[in-house]
Amino acid sequence: MNNSQTIIPFAGTDMITFDMTYDQVRNALKESKIVFNVDFRPNKGCTPEVPWKIIRTNNSVSVFFANDKMFKINCGSSSQGILNNGIKVGMSIEDAMKTDPTLEYDEFEEYYVSSNGYWLFVDSGSDTISDITVFIKAVLDDEIFFSYKWC
């Protein structure tokens, strides 16, 4: 997770891929001397009750796990993340929409959704991309995702 991460939909980044386990990601970060902390979401009351572990790095990358299986990576404002199509953190949403015409705004979730497998969060004050999120395909279907059979 250096200062310029390539973000690949349904695959991960050039350093962290969705086939890696929680321990493999922790070890890779330690070996690269990247500072991180771990948050837990117990998801109490959910059915099934599957807790999440979230590794957060010092350059605003968050990696999400359920049952040791990675399902989402969020690259925030300090990550300097860039998608393989050239869309990057800090870019205007207008330019991103020219690059990827499949982008549509989801009013309920308050982010832009691409049929190419990523979400863009936008700073409303500047209309620039503040976060890019990629995920496994199971995330696209709530029924499949929240059954946790994928993990």
Short mmCIF file of N, CA and C in Angstrom, two decimals:
data_model
loop_
_atom_site.label_atom_id
_atom_site.label_comp_id
_atom_site.label_asym_id
_atom_site.label_seq_id
_atom_site.Cartn_x
_atom_site.Cartn_y
_atom_site.Cartn_z
N MET A 1 0.83 -1.18 0.00
CA MET A 1 0.00 0.00 0.00
C MET A 1 0.87 1.24 0.00
N ASN A 2 1.58 1.37 -1.06
CA ASN A 2 2.42 2.54 -1.20
C ASN A 2 1.54 3.74 -1.54
N ASN A 3 2.16 4.84 -1.88
CA ASN A 3 1.39 6.06 -2.13
C ASN A 3 0.56 6.01 -3.40
N SER A 4 0.82 5.08 -4.30
CA SER A 4 0.05 5.03 -5.53
C SER A 4 -0.38 3.58 -5.79
N GLN A 5 -1.56 3.23 -5.30
CA GLN A 5 -2.09 1.89 -5.44
C GLN A 5 -2.97 1.76 -6.67
N THR A 6 -2.71 0.74 -7.49
CA THR A 6 -3.63 0.42 -8.57
C THR A 6 -4.76 -0.40 -7.97
N ILE A 7 -5.99 0.01 -8.24
CA ILE A 7 -7.18 -0.63 -7.69
C ILE A 7 -7.86 -1.38 -8.83
N ILE A 8 -8.09 -2.68 -8.62
CA ILE A 8 -8.65 -3.52 -9.68
C ILE A 8 -9.98 -4.11 -9.23
N PRO A 9 -11.10 -3.73 -9.88
CA PRO A 9 -12.41 -4.26 -9.50
C PRO A 9 -12.43 -5.79 -9.48
N PHE A 10 -13.08 -6.34 -8.47
CA PHE A 10 -13.25 -7.78 -8.25
C PHE A 10 -11.93 -8.51 -8.03
N ALA A 11 -10.81 -7.79 -7.92
CA ALA A 11 -9.51 -8.43 -7.71
C ALA A 11 -8.78 -7.88 -6.48
N GLY A 12 -8.83 -6.56 -6.24
CA GLY A 12 -8.13 -5.95 -5.11
C GLY A 12 -7.26 -4.80 -5.53
N THR A 13 -6.02 -4.79 -5.03
CA THR A 13 -5.05 -3.77 -5.42
C THR A 13 -3.80 -4.49 -5.90
N ASP A 14 -2.79 -3.72 -6.30
CA ASP A 14 -1.57 -4.38 -6.75
C ASP A 14 -0.79 -5.00 -5.59
N MET A 15 -1.18 -4.73 -4.34
CA MET A 15 -0.52 -5.34 -3.18
C MET A 15 -1.42 -6.33 -2.45
N ILE A 16 -2.70 -6.06 -2.40
CA ILE A 16 -3.64 -6.88 -1.64
C ILE A 16 -4.75 -7.37 -2.57
N THR A 17 -4.91 -8.69 -2.62
CA THR A 17 -5.92 -9.27 -3.49
C THR A 17 -6.96 -10.03 -2.67
N PHE A 18 -8.15 -10.17 -3.24
CA PHE A 18 -9.26 -10.77 -2.51
C PHE A 18 -9.06 -12.23 -2.13
N ASP A 19 -8.06 -12.89 -2.69
CA ASP A 19 -7.81 -14.28 -2.30
C ASP A 19 -6.92 -14.39 -1.06
N MET A 20 -6.47 -13.25 -0.51
CA MET A 20 -5.62 -13.24 0.68
C MET A 20 -6.47 -13.35 1.94
N THR A 21 -5.91 -14.04 2.94
CA THR A 21 -6.57 -14.15 4.24
C THR A 21 -6.22 -12.95 5.11
N TYR A 22 -6.91 -12.84 6.22
CA TYR A 22 -6.65 -11.79 7.20
C TYR A 22 -5.18 -11.82 7.63
N ASP A 23 -4.67 -13.00 8.01
CA ASP A 23 -3.28 -13.11 8.45
C ASP A 23 -2.29 -12.76 7.35
N GLN A 24 -2.59 -13.15 6.12
CA GLN A 24 -1.70 -12.82 5.00
C GLN A 24 -1.62 -11.30 4.78
N VAL A 25 -2.74 -10.60 4.91
CA VAL A 25 -2.74 -9.15 4.75
C VAL A 25 -1.95 -8.50 5.89
N ARG A 26 -2.21 -8.92 7.11
CA ARG A 26 -1.46 -8.38 8.27
C ARG A 26 0.05 -8.58 8.08
N ASN A 27 0.43 -9.77 7.67
CA ASN A 27 1.86 -10.07 7.47
C ASN A 27 2.46 -9.23 6.35
N ALA A 28 1.73 -9.07 5.27
CA ALA A 28 2.22 -8.24 4.15
C ALA A 28 2.42 -6.80 4.60
N LEU A 29 1.50 -6.28 5.38
CA LEU A 29 1.62 -4.90 5.88
C LEU A 29 2.80 -4.77 6.84
N LYS A 30 2.96 -5.74 7.73
CA LYS A 30 4.09 -5.72 8.66
C LYS A 30 5.42 -5.76 7.90
N GLU A 31 5.52 -6.66 6.92
CA GLU A 31 6.75 -6.78 6.13
C GLU A 31 7.06 -5.49 5.38
N SER A 32 6.03 -4.78 4.95
CA SER A 32 6.22 -3.52 4.23
C SER A 32 6.33 -2.33 5.18
N LYS A 33 6.31 -2.61 6.49
CA LYS A 33 6.41 -1.57 7.53
C LYS A 33 5.32 -0.50 7.40
N ILE A 34 4.11 -0.96 7.07
CA ILE A 34 2.96 -0.07 6.95
C ILE A 34 2.19 -0.11 8.27
N VAL A 35 1.97 1.05 8.84
CA VAL A 35 1.26 1.16 10.11
C VAL A 35 -0.22 0.89 9.88
N PHE A 36 -0.83 0.08 10.76
CA PHE A 36 -2.26 -0.22 10.65
C PHE A 36 -2.84 -0.50 12.03
N ASN A 37 -4.16 -0.45 12.09
CA ASN A 37 -4.87 -0.90 13.29
C ASN A 37 -6.04 -1.76 12.83
N VAL A 38 -6.66 -2.44 13.78
CA VAL A 38 -7.75 -3.36 13.46
C VAL A 38 -8.99 -2.96 14.25
N ASP A 39 -10.11 -2.86 13.53
CA ASP A 39 -11.42 -2.60 14.15
C ASP A 39 -12.25 -3.87 14.03
N PHE A 40 -13.20 -4.03 14.95
CA PHE A 40 -14.11 -5.16 14.91
C PHE A 40 -15.54 -4.66 14.89
N ARG A 41 -16.36 -5.28 14.05
CA ARG A 41 -17.81 -5.04 14.06
C ARG A 41 -18.47 -6.37 14.39
N PRO A 42 -19.06 -6.49 15.57
CA PRO A 42 -19.62 -7.79 15.96
C PRO A 42 -20.89 -8.18 15.20
N ASN A 43 -21.59 -7.20 14.61
CA ASN A 43 -22.84 -7.47 13.89
C ASN A 43 -23.84 -8.25 14.73
N LYS A 44 -23.91 -7.88 16.02
CA LYS A 44 -24.86 -8.51 16.94
C LYS A 44 -26.28 -8.29 16.45
N GLY A 45 -27.08 -9.33 16.55
CA GLY A 45 -28.49 -9.24 16.17
C GLY A 45 -28.74 -9.56 14.70
N CYS A 46 -27.68 -9.67 13.90
CA CYS A 46 -27.84 -10.03 12.50
C CYS A 46 -27.99 -11.55 12.38
N THR A 47 -28.62 -11.98 11.32
CA THR A 47 -28.78 -13.41 11.10
C THR A 47 -28.25 -13.75 9.71
N PRO A 48 -27.19 -14.54 9.61
CA PRO A 48 -26.37 -15.04 10.71
C PRO A 48 -25.50 -13.93 11.28
N GLU A 49 -25.04 -14.15 12.49
CA GLU A 49 -24.23 -13.16 13.20
C GLU A 49 -22.75 -13.39 12.87
N VAL A 50 -22.28 -12.74 11.81
CA VAL A 50 -20.89 -12.91 11.36
C VAL A 50 -20.13 -11.61 11.62
N PRO A 51 -19.17 -11.65 12.55
CA PRO A 51 -18.41 -10.44 12.84
C PRO A 51 -17.46 -10.09 11.69
N TRP A 52 -17.17 -8.80 11.58
CA TRP A 52 -16.24 -8.30 10.58
C TRP A 52 -14.97 -7.83 11.28
N LYS A 53 -13.83 -8.04 10.62
CA LYS A 53 -12.56 -7.43 11.03
C LYS A 53 -12.19 -6.45 9.93
N ILE A 54 -11.73 -5.27 10.34
CA ILE A 54 -11.36 -4.24 9.37
C ILE A 54 -9.94 -3.77 9.69
N ILE A 55 -9.06 -3.96 8.73
CA ILE A 55 -7.69 -3.46 8.86
C ILE A 55 -7.66 -2.07 8.23
N ARG A 56 -7.22 -1.08 9.01
CA ARG A 56 -7.13 0.30 8.52
C ARG A 56 -5.66 0.73 8.54
N THR A 57 -5.17 1.16 7.38
CA THR A 57 -3.76 1.57 7.30
C THR A 57 -3.63 3.06 7.55
N ASN A 58 -2.38 3.48 7.71
CA ASN A 58 -2.09 4.89 7.97
C ASN A 58 -2.34 5.77 6.74
N ASN A 59 -2.52 5.19 5.57
CA ASN A 59 -2.79 6.02 4.39
C ASN A 59 -4.23 5.83 3.89
N SER A 60 -5.13 5.57 4.83
CA SER A 60 -6.58 5.53 4.64
C SER A 60 -7.09 4.44 3.69
N VAL A 61 -6.43 3.27 3.74
CA VAL A 61 -6.96 2.10 3.06
C VAL A 61 -7.56 1.20 4.12
N SER A 62 -8.79 0.73 3.88
CA SER A 62 -9.47 -0.17 4.81
C SER A 62 -9.78 -1.48 4.08
N VAL A 63 -9.46 -2.59 4.75
CA VAL A 63 -9.66 -3.91 4.18
C VAL A 63 -10.62 -4.68 5.10
N PHE A 64 -11.73 -5.17 4.54
CA PHE A 64 -12.82 -5.77 5.31
C PHE A 64 -12.82 -7.29 5.16
N PHE A 65 -13.03 -8.00 6.29
CA PHE A 65 -13.05 -9.46 6.32
C PHE A 65 -14.27 -9.97 7.08
N ALA A 66 -14.80 -11.11 6.63
CA ALA A 66 -15.81 -11.87 7.37
C ALA A 66 -15.33 -13.31 7.35
N ASN A 67 -15.27 -13.94 8.52
CA ASN A 67 -14.76 -15.32 8.62
C ASN A 67 -13.44 -15.50 7.89
N ASP A 68 -12.52 -14.55 8.06
CA ASP A 68 -11.19 -14.60 7.48
C ASP A 68 -11.16 -14.43 5.96
N LYS A 69 -12.31 -14.15 5.35
CA LYS A 69 -12.40 -13.98 3.89
C LYS A 69 -12.57 -12.49 3.59
N MET A 70 -11.67 -11.94 2.79
CA MET A 70 -11.76 -10.53 2.42
C MET A 70 -12.90 -10.31 1.44
N PHE A 71 -13.67 -9.21 1.68
CA PHE A 71 -14.77 -8.94 0.77
C PHE A 71 -14.80 -7.52 0.22
N LYS A 72 -14.04 -6.60 0.82
CA LYS A 72 -14.11 -5.21 0.36
C LYS A 72 -12.81 -4.49 0.70
N ILE A 73 -12.39 -3.59 -0.20
CA ILE A 73 -11.26 -2.71 0.04
C ILE A 73 -11.71 -1.29 -0.29
N ASN A 74 -11.50 -0.39 0.67
CA ASN A 74 -11.82 1.02 0.46
C ASN A 74 -10.53 1.82 0.48
N CYS A 75 -10.30 2.57 -0.59
CA CYS A 75 -9.12 3.44 -0.69
C CYS A 75 -9.58 4.87 -0.54
N GLY A 76 -9.19 5.49 0.58
CA GLY A 76 -9.65 6.83 0.91
C GLY A 76 -8.75 7.93 0.41
N SER A 77 -9.02 9.13 0.90
CA SER A 77 -8.42 10.35 0.37
C SER A 77 -6.90 10.39 0.44
N SER A 78 -6.28 9.74 1.41
CA SER A 78 -4.82 9.77 1.51
C SER A 78 -4.15 8.63 0.77
N SER A 79 -4.94 7.75 0.15
CA SER A 79 -4.37 6.55 -0.46
C SER A 79 -3.78 6.79 -1.84
N GLN A 80 -4.18 7.83 -2.52
CA GLN A 80 -3.76 8.10 -3.89
C GLN A 80 -4.06 6.91 -4.80
N GLY A 81 -5.18 6.21 -4.51
CA GLY A 81 -5.57 5.05 -5.30
C GLY A 81 -6.04 5.44 -6.69
N ILE A 82 -5.75 4.55 -7.66
CA ILE A 82 -6.15 4.78 -9.03
C ILE A 82 -6.68 3.47 -9.63
N LEU A 83 -7.85 3.54 -10.23
CA LEU A 83 -8.41 2.38 -10.90
C LEU A 83 -7.65 2.09 -12.19
N ASN A 84 -7.75 0.86 -12.66
CA ASN A 84 -7.04 0.50 -13.89
C ASN A 84 -7.58 1.23 -15.13
N ASN A 85 -8.72 1.93 -15.00
CA ASN A 85 -9.23 2.74 -16.11
C ASN A 85 -8.81 4.21 -16.00
N GLY A 86 -8.02 4.54 -14.99
CA GLY A 86 -7.50 5.90 -14.83
C GLY A 86 -8.27 6.77 -13.84
N ILE A 87 -9.43 6.34 -13.38
CA ILE A 87 -10.18 7.10 -12.37
C ILE A 87 -9.42 7.00 -11.05
N LYS A 88 -9.25 8.16 -10.38
CA LYS A 88 -8.45 8.16 -9.17
C LYS A 88 -9.03 9.06 -8.10
N VAL A 89 -8.58 8.83 -6.87
CA VAL A 89 -8.93 9.68 -5.75
C VAL A 89 -8.46 11.09 -6.07
N GLY A 90 -9.32 12.08 -5.85
CA GLY A 90 -8.98 13.47 -6.13
C GLY A 90 -9.47 13.96 -7.48
N MET A 91 -9.87 13.08 -8.34
CA MET A 91 -10.38 13.43 -9.68
C MET A 91 -11.80 13.97 -9.55
N SER A 92 -12.20 14.83 -10.46
CA SER A 92 -13.58 15.34 -10.42
C SER A 92 -14.54 14.23 -10.86
N ILE A 93 -15.72 14.20 -10.27
CA ILE A 93 -16.71 13.19 -10.64
C ILE A 93 -17.14 13.38 -12.10
N GLU A 94 -17.12 14.62 -12.55
CA GLU A 94 -17.47 14.90 -13.95
C GLU A 94 -16.50 14.19 -14.91
N ASP A 95 -15.20 14.27 -14.61
CA ASP A 95 -14.20 13.59 -15.45
C ASP A 95 -14.34 12.07 -15.33
N ALA A 96 -14.65 11.59 -14.13
CA ALA A 96 -14.83 10.15 -13.93
C ALA A 96 -16.00 9.63 -14.76
N MET A 97 -17.08 10.42 -14.84
CA MET A 97 -18.26 10.00 -15.60
C MET A 97 -17.97 9.98 -17.11
N LYS A 98 -17.04 10.82 -17.55
CA LYS A 98 -16.62 10.78 -18.95
C LYS A 98 -15.80 9.51 -19.22
N THR A 99 -15.01 9.12 -18.23
CA THR A 99 -14.18 7.92 -18.37
C THR A 99 -15.02 6.66 -18.30
N ASP A 100 -16.00 6.63 -17.39
CA ASP A 100 -16.85 5.46 -17.21
C ASP A 100 -18.31 5.89 -17.31
N PRO A 101 -18.92 5.78 -18.48
CA PRO A 101 -20.31 6.20 -18.66
C PRO A 101 -21.33 5.33 -17.93
N THR A 102 -20.89 4.21 -17.33
CA THR A 102 -21.84 3.38 -16.58
C THR A 102 -22.07 3.91 -15.16
N LEU A 103 -21.32 4.91 -14.74
CA LEU A 103 -21.48 5.45 -13.38
C LEU A 103 -22.86 6.07 -13.20
N GLU A 104 -23.53 5.66 -12.10
CA GLU A 104 -24.83 6.21 -11.75
C GLU A 104 -24.84 6.53 -10.27
N TYR A 105 -25.52 7.62 -9.92
CA TYR A 105 -25.59 8.02 -8.52
C TYR A 105 -26.68 7.23 -7.81
N ASP A 106 -26.35 6.64 -6.68
CA ASP A 106 -27.30 5.92 -5.83
C ASP A 106 -27.68 6.86 -4.69
N GLU A 107 -28.88 7.41 -4.76
CA GLU A 107 -29.30 8.40 -3.76
C GLU A 107 -29.40 7.81 -2.37
N PHE A 108 -29.83 6.56 -2.26
CA PHE A 108 -29.98 5.93 -0.94
C PHE A 108 -28.61 5.73 -0.28
N GLU A 109 -27.67 5.19 -1.03
CA GLU A 109 -26.32 4.93 -0.49
C GLU A 109 -25.41 6.15 -0.53
N GLU A 110 -25.75 7.12 -1.37
CA GLU A 110 -25.00 8.37 -1.53
C GLU A 110 -23.59 8.15 -2.07
N TYR A 111 -23.49 7.29 -3.09
CA TYR A 111 -22.24 7.12 -3.81
C TYR A 111 -22.56 6.78 -5.26
N TYR A 112 -21.54 6.83 -6.11
CA TYR A 112 -21.69 6.49 -7.51
C TYR A 112 -21.35 5.01 -7.69
N VAL A 113 -22.15 4.32 -8.48
CA VAL A 113 -21.99 2.89 -8.72
C VAL A 113 -21.59 2.67 -10.17
N SER A 114 -20.59 1.86 -10.39
CA SER A 114 -20.18 1.49 -11.74
C SER A 114 -20.53 0.03 -11.99
N SER A 115 -21.06 -0.26 -13.16
CA SER A 115 -21.31 -1.66 -13.51
C SER A 115 -20.00 -2.40 -13.72
N ASN A 116 -18.89 -1.68 -13.69
CA ASN A 116 -17.57 -2.29 -13.84
C ASN A 116 -16.97 -2.75 -12.51
N GLY A 117 -17.77 -2.67 -11.41
CA GLY A 117 -17.34 -3.27 -10.16
C GLY A 117 -16.70 -2.39 -9.12
N TYR A 118 -17.13 -1.15 -9.02
CA TYR A 118 -16.60 -0.28 -7.96
C TYR A 118 -17.61 0.81 -7.61
N TRP A 119 -17.38 1.42 -6.44
CA TRP A 119 -18.18 2.55 -5.98
C TRP A 119 -17.25 3.75 -5.81
N LEU A 120 -17.78 4.94 -6.09
CA LEU A 120 -17.03 6.18 -5.88
C LEU A 120 -17.77 7.05 -4.89
N PHE A 121 -17.08 7.49 -3.87
CA PHE A 121 -17.63 8.44 -2.90
C PHE A 121 -17.08 9.80 -3.25
N VAL A 122 -17.94 10.82 -3.17
CA VAL A 122 -17.56 12.15 -3.64
C VAL A 122 -17.68 13.16 -2.51
N ASP A 123 -16.69 14.04 -2.41
CA ASP A 123 -16.73 15.15 -1.47
C ASP A 123 -17.70 16.17 -2.04
N SER A 124 -18.81 16.38 -1.35
CA SER A 124 -19.86 17.26 -1.87
C SER A 124 -19.40 18.71 -2.01
N GLY A 125 -18.43 19.13 -1.23
CA GLY A 125 -17.95 20.51 -1.32
C GLY A 125 -17.14 20.78 -2.57
N SER A 126 -16.43 19.77 -3.05
CA SER A 126 -15.55 19.99 -4.21
C SER A 126 -15.92 19.14 -5.42
N ASP A 127 -16.88 18.22 -5.27
CA ASP A 127 -17.26 17.29 -6.34
C ASP A 127 -16.09 16.46 -6.85
N THR A 128 -15.13 16.16 -5.94
CA THR A 128 -14.02 15.29 -6.29
C THR A 128 -14.17 13.95 -5.57
N ILE A 129 -13.56 12.93 -6.13
CA ILE A 129 -13.64 11.59 -5.57
C ILE A 129 -12.80 11.53 -4.30
N SER A 130 -13.46 11.14 -3.20
CA SER A 130 -12.76 11.03 -1.92
C SER A 130 -12.38 9.59 -1.59
N ASP A 131 -13.15 8.62 -2.11
CA ASP A 131 -12.91 7.21 -1.82
C ASP A 131 -13.30 6.36 -3.02
N ILE A 132 -12.55 5.28 -3.21
CA ILE A 132 -12.88 4.27 -4.21
C ILE A 132 -12.98 2.95 -3.48
N THR A 133 -14.08 2.23 -3.71
CA THR A 133 -14.28 0.93 -3.07
C THR A 133 -14.44 -0.15 -4.13
N VAL A 134 -13.69 -1.24 -3.95
CA VAL A 134 -13.85 -2.44 -4.77
C VAL A 134 -14.22 -3.58 -3.84
N PHE A 135 -14.77 -4.65 -4.41
CA PHE A 135 -15.36 -5.70 -3.59
C PHE A 135 -15.45 -6.99 -4.39
N ILE A 136 -15.80 -8.07 -3.68
CA ILE A 136 -16.05 -9.34 -4.36
C ILE A 136 -17.45 -9.28 -4.98
N LYS A 137 -17.71 -10.14 -5.95
CA LYS A 137 -19.00 -10.11 -6.65
C LYS A 137 -20.19 -10.38 -5.74
N ALA A 138 -20.01 -11.14 -4.66
CA ALA A 138 -21.11 -11.44 -3.74
C ALA A 138 -21.70 -10.18 -3.12
N VAL A 139 -20.93 -9.11 -3.01
CA VAL A 139 -21.41 -7.85 -2.42
C VAL A 139 -22.54 -7.25 -3.25
N LEU A 140 -22.59 -7.56 -4.53
CA LEU A 140 -23.60 -6.98 -5.41
C LEU A 140 -25.02 -7.52 -5.15
N ASP A 141 -25.14 -8.62 -4.44
CA ASP A 141 -26.45 -9.22 -4.17
C ASP A 141 -26.60 -9.38 -2.66
N ASP A 142 -27.44 -8.53 -2.03
CA ASP A 142 -27.61 -8.56 -0.58
C ASP A 142 -27.97 -9.94 -0.05
N GLU A 143 -28.85 -10.65 -0.76
CA GLU A 143 -29.28 -11.96 -0.30
C GLU A 143 -28.10 -12.94 -0.23
N ILE A 144 -27.27 -12.92 -1.26
CA ILE A 144 -26.08 -13.79 -1.28
C ILE A 144 -25.06 -13.31 -0.26
N PHE A 145 -24.79 -12.00 -0.25
CA PHE A 145 -23.76 -11.48 0.64
C PHE A 145 -24.10 -11.74 2.10
N PHE A 146 -25.29 -11.36 2.54
CA PHE A 146 -25.63 -11.47 3.96
C PHE A 146 -25.98 -12.89 4.40
N SER A 147 -25.97 -13.85 3.48
CA SER A 147 -26.09 -15.25 3.88
C SER A 147 -24.73 -15.75 4.37
N TYR A 148 -23.66 -15.09 3.93
CA TYR A 148 -22.28 -15.40 4.25
C TYR A 148 -21.85 -16.78 3.78
N LYS A 149 -22.58 -17.37 2.87
CA LYS A 149 -22.18 -18.67 2.33
C LYS A 149 -20.91 -18.54 1.49
N TRP A 150 -20.63 -17.35 0.98
CA TRP A 150 -19.44 -17.10 0.16
C TRP A 150 -18.15 -17.20 0.98
N CYS A 151 -18.30 -17.12 2.32
CA CYS A 151 -17.07 -17.19 3.15
C CYS A 151 -17.09 -18.42 4.03
#
